[in-house]
mmCIF file of C-alpha atoms and ligand atoms in Angstrom:
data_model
loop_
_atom_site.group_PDB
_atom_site.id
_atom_site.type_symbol
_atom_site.label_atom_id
_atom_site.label_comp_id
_atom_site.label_asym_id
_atom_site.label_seq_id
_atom_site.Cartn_x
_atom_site.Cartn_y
_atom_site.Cartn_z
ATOM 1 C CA UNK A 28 104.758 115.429 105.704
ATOM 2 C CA UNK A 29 106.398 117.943 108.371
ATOM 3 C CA UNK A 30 108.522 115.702 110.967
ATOM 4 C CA UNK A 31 107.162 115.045 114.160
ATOM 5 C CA UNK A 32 107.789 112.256 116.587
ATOM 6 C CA UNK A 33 106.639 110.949 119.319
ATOM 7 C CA UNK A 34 106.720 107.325 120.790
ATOM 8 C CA UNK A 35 103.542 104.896 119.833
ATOM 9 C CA UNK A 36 104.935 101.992 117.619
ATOM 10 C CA UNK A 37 101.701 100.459 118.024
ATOM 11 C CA UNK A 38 100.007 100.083 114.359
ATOM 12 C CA UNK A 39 97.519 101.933 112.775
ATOM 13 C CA UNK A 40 94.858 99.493 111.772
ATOM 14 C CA UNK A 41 93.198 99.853 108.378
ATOM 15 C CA UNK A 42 89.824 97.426 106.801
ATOM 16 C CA UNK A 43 88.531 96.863 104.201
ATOM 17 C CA UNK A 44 86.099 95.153 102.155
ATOM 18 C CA UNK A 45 88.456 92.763 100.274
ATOM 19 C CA UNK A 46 91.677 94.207 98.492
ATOM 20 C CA UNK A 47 90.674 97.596 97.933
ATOM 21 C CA UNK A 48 91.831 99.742 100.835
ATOM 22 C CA UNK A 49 95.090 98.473 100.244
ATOM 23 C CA UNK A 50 95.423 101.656 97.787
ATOM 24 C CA UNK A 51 94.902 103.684 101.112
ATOM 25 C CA UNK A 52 97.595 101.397 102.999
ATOM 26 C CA UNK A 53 99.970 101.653 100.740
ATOM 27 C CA UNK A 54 99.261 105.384 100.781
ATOM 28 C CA UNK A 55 99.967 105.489 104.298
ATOM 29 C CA UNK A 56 102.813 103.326 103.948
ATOM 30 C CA UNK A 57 104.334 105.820 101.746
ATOM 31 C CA UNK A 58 103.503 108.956 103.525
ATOM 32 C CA UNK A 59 104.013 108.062 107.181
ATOM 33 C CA UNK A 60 106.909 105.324 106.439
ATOM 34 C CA UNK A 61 107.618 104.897 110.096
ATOM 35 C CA UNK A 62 104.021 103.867 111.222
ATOM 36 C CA UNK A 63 103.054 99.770 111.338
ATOM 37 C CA UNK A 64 100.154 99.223 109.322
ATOM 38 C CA UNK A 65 97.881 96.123 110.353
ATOM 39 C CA UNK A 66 95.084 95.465 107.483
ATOM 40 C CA UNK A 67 92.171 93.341 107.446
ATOM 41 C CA UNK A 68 90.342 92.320 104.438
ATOM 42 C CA UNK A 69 87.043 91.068 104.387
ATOM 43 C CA UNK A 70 87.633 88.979 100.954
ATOM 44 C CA UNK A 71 85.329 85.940 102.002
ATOM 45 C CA UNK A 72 81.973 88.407 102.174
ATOM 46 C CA UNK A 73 83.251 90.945 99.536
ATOM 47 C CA UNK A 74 81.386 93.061 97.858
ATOM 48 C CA UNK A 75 79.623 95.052 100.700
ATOM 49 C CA UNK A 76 78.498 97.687 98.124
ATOM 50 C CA UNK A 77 75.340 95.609 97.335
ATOM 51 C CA UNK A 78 74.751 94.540 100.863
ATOM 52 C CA UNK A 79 71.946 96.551 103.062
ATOM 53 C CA UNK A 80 73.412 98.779 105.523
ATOM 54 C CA UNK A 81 72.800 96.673 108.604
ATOM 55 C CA UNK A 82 75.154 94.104 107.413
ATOM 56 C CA UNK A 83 77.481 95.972 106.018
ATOM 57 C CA UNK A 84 77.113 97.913 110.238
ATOM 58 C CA UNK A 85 77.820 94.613 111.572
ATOM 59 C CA UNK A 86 80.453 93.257 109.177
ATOM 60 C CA UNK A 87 82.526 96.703 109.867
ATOM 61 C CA UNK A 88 82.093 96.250 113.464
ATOM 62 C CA UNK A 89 83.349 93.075 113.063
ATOM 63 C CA UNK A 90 86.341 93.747 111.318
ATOM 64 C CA UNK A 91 86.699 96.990 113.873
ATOM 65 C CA UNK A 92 86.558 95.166 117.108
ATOM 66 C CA UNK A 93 89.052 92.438 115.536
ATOM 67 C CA UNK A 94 91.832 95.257 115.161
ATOM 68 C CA UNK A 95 91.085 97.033 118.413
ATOM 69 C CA UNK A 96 91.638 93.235 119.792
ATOM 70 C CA UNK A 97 95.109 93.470 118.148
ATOM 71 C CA UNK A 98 96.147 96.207 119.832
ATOM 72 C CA UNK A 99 96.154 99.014 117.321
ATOM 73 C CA UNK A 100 95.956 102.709 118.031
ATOM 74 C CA UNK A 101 93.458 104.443 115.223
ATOM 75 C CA UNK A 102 91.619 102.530 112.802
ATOM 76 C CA UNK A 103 91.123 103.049 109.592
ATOM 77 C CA UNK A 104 88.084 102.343 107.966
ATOM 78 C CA UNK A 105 89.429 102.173 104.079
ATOM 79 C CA UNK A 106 86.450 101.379 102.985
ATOM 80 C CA UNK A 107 83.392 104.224 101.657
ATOM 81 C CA UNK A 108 80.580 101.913 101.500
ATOM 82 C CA UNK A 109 81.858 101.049 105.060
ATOM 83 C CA UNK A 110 82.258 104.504 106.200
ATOM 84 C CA UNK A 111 78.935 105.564 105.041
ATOM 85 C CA UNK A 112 77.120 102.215 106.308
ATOM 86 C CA UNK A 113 78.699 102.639 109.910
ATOM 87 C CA UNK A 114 81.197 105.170 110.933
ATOM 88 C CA UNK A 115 79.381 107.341 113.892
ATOM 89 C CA UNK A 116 78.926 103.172 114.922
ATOM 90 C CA UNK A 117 82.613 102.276 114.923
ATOM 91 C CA UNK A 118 83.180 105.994 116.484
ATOM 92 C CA UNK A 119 80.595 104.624 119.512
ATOM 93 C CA UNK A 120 81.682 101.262 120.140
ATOM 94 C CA UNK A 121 85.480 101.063 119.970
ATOM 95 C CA UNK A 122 88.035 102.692 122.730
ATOM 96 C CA UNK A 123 90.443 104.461 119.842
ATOM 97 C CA UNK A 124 89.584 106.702 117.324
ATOM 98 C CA UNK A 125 88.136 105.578 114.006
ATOM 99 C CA UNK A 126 88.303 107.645 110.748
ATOM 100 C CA UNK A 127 86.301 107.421 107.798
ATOM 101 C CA UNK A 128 87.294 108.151 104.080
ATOM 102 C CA UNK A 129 84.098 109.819 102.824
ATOM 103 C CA UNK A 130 85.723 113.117 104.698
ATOM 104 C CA UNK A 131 89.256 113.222 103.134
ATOM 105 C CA UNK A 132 87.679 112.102 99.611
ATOM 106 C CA UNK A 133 85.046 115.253 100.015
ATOM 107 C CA UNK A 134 87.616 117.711 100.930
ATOM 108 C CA UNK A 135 89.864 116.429 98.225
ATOM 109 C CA UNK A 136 87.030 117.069 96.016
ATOM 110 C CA UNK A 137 86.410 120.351 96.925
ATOM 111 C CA UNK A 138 89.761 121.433 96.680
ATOM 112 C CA UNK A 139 89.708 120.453 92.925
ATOM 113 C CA UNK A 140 86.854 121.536 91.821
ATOM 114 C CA UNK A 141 86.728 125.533 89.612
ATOM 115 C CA UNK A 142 83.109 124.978 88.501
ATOM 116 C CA UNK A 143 81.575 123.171 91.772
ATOM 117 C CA UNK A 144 80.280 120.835 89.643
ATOM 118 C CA UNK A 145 81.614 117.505 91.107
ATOM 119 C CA UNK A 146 80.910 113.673 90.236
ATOM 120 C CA UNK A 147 80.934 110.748 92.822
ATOM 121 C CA UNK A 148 81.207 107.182 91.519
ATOM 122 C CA UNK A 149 80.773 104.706 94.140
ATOM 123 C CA UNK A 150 78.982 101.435 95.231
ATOM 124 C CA UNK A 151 75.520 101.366 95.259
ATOM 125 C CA UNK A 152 75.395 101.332 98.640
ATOM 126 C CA UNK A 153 77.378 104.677 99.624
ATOM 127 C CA UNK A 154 75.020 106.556 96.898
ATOM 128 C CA UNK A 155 71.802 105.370 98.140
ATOM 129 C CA UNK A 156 73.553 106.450 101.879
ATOM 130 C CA UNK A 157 74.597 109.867 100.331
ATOM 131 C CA UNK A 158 76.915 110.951 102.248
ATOM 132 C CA UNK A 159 79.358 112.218 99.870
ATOM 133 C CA UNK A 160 76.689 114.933 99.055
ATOM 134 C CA UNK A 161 76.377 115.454 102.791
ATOM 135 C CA UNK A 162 80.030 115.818 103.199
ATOM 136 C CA UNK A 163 80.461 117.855 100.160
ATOM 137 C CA UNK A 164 77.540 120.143 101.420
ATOM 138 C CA UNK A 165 79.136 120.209 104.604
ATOM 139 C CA UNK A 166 81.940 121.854 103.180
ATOM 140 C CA UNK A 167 80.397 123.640 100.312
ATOM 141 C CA UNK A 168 76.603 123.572 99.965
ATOM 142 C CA UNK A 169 76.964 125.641 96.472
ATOM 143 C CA UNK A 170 78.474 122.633 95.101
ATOM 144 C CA UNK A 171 75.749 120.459 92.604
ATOM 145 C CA UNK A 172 77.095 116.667 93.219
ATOM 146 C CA UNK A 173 76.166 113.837 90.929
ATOM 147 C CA UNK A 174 76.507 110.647 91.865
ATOM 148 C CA UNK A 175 76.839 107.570 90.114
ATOM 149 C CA UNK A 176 76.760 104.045 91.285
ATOM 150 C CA UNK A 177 79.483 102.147 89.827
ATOM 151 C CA UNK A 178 79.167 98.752 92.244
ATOM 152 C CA UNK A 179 80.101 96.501 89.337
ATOM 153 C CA UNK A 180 83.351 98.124 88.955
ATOM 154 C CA UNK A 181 84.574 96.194 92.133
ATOM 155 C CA UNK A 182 83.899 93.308 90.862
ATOM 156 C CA UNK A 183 85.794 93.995 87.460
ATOM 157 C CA UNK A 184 88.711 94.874 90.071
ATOM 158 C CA UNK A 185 88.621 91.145 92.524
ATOM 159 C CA UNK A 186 87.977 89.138 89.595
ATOM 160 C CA UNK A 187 90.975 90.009 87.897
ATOM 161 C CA UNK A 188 93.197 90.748 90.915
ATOM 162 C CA UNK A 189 91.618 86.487 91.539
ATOM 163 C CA UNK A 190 92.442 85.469 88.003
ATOM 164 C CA UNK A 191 95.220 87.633 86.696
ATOM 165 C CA UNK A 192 98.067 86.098 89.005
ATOM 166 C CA UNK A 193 100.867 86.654 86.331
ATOM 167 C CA UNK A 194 100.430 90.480 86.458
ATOM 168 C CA UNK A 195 100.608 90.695 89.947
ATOM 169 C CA UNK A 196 104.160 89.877 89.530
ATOM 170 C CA UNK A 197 105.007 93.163 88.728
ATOM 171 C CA UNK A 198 103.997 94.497 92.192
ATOM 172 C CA UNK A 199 103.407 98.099 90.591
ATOM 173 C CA UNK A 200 99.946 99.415 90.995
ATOM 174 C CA UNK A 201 99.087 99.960 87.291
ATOM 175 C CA UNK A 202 96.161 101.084 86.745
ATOM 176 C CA UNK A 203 96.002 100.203 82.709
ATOM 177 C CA UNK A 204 96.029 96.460 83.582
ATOM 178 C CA UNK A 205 93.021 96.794 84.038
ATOM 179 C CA UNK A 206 92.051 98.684 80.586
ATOM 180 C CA UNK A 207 91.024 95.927 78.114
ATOM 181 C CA UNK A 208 88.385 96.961 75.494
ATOM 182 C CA UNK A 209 85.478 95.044 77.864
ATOM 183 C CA UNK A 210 86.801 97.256 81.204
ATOM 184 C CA UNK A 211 86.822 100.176 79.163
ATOM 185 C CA UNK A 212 83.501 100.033 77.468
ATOM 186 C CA UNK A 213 82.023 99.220 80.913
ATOM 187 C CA UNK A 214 83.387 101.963 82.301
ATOM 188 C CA UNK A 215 82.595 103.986 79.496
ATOM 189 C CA UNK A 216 78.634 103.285 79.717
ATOM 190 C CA UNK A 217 79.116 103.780 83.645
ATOM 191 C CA UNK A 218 80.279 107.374 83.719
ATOM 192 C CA UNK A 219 78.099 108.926 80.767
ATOM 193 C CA UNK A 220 75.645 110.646 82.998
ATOM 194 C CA UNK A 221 78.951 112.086 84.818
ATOM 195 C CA UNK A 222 80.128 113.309 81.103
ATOM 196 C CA UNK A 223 76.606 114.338 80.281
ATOM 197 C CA UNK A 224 76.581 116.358 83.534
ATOM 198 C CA UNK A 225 79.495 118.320 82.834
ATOM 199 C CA UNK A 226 81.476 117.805 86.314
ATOM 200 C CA UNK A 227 85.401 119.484 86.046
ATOM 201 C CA UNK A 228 86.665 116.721 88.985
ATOM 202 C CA UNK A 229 85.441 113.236 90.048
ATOM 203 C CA UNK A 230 86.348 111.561 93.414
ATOM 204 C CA UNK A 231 86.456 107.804 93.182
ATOM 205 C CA UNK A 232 84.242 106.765 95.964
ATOM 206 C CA UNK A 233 85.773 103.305 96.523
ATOM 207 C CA UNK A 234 88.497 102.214 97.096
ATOM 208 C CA UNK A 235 88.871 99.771 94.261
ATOM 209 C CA UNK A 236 88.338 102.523 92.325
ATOM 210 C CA UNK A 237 91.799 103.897 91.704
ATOM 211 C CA UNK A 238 92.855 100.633 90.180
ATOM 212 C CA UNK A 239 90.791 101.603 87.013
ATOM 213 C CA UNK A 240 92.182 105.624 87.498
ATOM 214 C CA UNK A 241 93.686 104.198 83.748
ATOM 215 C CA UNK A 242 90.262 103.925 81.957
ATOM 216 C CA UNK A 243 87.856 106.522 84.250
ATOM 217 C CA UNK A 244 90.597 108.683 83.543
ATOM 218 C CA UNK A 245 90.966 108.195 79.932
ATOM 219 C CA UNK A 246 87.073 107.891 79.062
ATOM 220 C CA UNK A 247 86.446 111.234 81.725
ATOM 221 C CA UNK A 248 89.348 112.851 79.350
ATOM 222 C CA UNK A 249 91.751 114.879 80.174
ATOM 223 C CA UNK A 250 89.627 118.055 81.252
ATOM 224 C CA UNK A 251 88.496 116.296 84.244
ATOM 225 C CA UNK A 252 90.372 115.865 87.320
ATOM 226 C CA UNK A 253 89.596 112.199 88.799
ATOM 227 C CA UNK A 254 90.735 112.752 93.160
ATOM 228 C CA UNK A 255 90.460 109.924 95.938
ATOM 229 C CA UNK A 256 90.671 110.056 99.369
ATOM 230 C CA UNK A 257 94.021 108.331 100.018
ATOM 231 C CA UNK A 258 96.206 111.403 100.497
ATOM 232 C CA UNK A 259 94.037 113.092 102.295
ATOM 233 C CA UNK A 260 93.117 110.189 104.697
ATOM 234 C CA UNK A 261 97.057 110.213 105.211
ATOM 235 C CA UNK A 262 96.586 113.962 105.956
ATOM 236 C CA UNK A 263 94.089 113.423 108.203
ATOM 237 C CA UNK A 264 95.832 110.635 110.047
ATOM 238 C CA UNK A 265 99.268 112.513 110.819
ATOM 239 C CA UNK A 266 97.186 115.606 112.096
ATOM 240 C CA UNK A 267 95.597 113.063 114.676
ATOM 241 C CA UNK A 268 98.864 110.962 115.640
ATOM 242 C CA UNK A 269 100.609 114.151 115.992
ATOM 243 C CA UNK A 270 98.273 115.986 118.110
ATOM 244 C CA UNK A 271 97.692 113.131 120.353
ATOM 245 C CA UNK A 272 101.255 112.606 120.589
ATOM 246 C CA UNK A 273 100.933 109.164 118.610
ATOM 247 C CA UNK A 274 103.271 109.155 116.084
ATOM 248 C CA UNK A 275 106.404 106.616 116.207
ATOM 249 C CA UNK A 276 109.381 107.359 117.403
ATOM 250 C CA UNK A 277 111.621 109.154 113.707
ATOM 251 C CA UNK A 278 113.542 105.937 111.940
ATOM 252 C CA UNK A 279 111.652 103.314 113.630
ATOM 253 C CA UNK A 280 111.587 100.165 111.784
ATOM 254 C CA UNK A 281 107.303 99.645 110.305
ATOM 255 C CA UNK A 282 106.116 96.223 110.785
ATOM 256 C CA UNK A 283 103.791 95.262 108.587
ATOM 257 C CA UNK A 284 100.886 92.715 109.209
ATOM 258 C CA UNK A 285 97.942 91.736 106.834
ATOM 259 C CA UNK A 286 94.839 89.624 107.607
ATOM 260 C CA UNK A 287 92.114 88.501 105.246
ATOM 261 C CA UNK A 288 88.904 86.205 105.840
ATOM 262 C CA UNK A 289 89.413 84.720 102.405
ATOM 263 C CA UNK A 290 90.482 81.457 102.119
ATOM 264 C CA UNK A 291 92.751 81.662 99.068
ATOM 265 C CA UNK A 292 95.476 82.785 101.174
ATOM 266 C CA UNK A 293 98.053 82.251 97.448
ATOM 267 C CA UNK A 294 95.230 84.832 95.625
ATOM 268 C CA UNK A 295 95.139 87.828 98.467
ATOM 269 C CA UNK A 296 98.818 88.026 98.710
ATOM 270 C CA UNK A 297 99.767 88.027 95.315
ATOM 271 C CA UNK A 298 96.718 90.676 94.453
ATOM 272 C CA UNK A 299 97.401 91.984 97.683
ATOM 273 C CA UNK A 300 101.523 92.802 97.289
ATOM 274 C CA UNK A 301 100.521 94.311 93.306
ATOM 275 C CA UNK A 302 98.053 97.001 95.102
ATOM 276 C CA UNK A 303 100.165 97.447 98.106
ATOM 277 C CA UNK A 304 103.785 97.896 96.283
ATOM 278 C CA UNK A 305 105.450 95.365 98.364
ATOM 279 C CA UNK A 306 105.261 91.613 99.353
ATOM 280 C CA UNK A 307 102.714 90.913 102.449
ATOM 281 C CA UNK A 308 105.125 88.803 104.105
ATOM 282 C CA UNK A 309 103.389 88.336 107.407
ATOM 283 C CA UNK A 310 99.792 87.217 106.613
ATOM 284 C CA UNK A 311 97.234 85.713 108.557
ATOM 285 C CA UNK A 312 93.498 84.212 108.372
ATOM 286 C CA UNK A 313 90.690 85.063 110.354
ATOM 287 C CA UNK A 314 87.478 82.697 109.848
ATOM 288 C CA UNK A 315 84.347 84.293 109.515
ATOM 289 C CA UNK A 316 83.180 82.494 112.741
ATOM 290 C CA UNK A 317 85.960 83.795 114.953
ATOM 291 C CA UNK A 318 84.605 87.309 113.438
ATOM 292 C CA UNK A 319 80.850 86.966 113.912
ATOM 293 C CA UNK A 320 81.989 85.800 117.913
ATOM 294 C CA UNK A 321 83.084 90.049 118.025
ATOM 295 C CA UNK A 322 80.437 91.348 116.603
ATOM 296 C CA UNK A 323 78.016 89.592 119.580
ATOM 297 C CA UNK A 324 80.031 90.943 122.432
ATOM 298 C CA UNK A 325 78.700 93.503 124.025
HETATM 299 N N1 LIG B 412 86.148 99.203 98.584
HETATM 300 C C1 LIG B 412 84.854 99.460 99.061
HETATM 301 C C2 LIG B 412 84.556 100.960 99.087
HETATM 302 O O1 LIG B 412 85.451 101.755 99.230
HETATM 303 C C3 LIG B 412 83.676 98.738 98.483
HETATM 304 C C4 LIG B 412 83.812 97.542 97.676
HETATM 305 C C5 LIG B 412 82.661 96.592 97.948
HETATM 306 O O2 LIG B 412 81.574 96.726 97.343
HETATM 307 O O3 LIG B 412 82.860 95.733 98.794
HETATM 308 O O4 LIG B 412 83.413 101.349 99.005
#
């Protein structure tokens, strides 16, 4: 990233579903390393994916109007099935800008693809929603998209990040933890119509997605370019801080703060420090009851 600095140490704010958006955060944490980052994670009502899209409106709300309560500056919503489900709502309702990752993951796709033939695997939610055709076609409407629901996948992902608390110890965000034989054959019978379809690049539509890059990647083979929205969410967020003038001040100090509605506090920071590439040292719960009280207020 070009240097540019201003003087906002106030955090960018980032939700999420559960875990997941913790691949973007640590994205961000790695591309704009002076910015605070404060996450939420909806953990206690996760999956959203197979949730109808007025809850999964409300819940993001929820989890929106929490953050803007903390005082960040932007919000980001990590989250596709989120993004798709409520975004131009978040963009309404809250007093500081709100970005999406449906955007960054289309243009990430387009910039891949050489045969505009692209594959989107995502929750079931965010391809009955379809707006990663729309944003595609906003970009490129010569491009045939194929889209794949893959909601199960998340589940594969919390279950094990819940179960598997040995691995987490290695705080690296492997993706072939993930690939035992039962992962891979899932995966496997999820992305045949994407193989049968002949895509050349596949953007992983979730967030949870890129912890099984290892097995789309290998059963996609090697021919295929697999692209998420991280980066380019990072992209997107510097060209915003910048031109408002919102970017920390060069060498200041981030301060990181996580908060999750789960109430295995032990399970979301050890899953939580494996995806983000460092220990979640301040941490904090939110009950579901102190959430639903934001999502009533007017
Ligand atoms: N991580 C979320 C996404 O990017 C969805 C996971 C869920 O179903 O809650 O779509």
């Amino acid at each position: 990233m070009p240097v540019a600095s201003f003087g906002d140490t106030r955090a960018i704010g980032v939700f999420d579903s559960g875990l997941g958006g913790l691949t973007v955060a640590r994205a961000i944490a790695n591309d704009l390393p002076g910015e605070s980052i404060h996450y939420f994670g909806d953990t206690a009502r996760c999956p959203y994916g197979m949730r109808s899209e007025s809850e999964v409106r409300r819940f993001a709300l929820e989890a929106a109007r929490w953050l803007e309560a903390h005082a960040v500056k932007i919000i980001v919503v990590a989250c596709n099935t989120a993004t798709a489900a409520a975004l131009p709502t978040l963009q309404q309702l809250i007093s500081v800008p709100v970005i999406g990752v449906i955007d960054p993951g289309a243009r990430a796709a387009i910039n891949s693809t050489r045969t505009r033939r692209v594959g989107v695997l995502a929750t079931e939610l965010t391809v009955r929603n379809g707006a990663y055709t729309r944003a595609i076609h906003n970009r490129d409407a010569g491009v045939d998209v194929y889209s794949c629901s893959a909601s199960s996948f998340v589940s594969v992902v919390e279950d094990e990040l819940a179960t598997g608390a040995h691995v987490h110890k290695r705080w690296l965000c492997d993706s072939d933890v993930f690939d035992t034989p039962a992962v891979h054959k899932l995966v496997e019978t999820t992305v045949a119509p994407l193989v049968h379809a002949g895509v050349d690049t596949v953007v992983l539509g979730c967030t949870h997605f890129p912890l099984l890059a290892g097995p789309i990647t290998r059963v996609l083979g090697s021919h295929v370019r697999v692209v998420s929205s991280a980066e380019e969410t990072t992209a997107e967020l510097f060209d915003i801080l910048s031109r408002r003038e919102q970017l920390a001040p060069a060498n200041t100090q981030p301060k990181h703060r996580f908060a999750t509605s789960s109430n295995n506090m032990a399970s979301f920071v050890a899953a939580g420090s494996f995806i983000f590439g460092q220990a979640l040292n301040s941490i904090e719960q939110v009950s579901i009851a102190e959430l639903e009280q934001l999502g009533q207020a007017v």
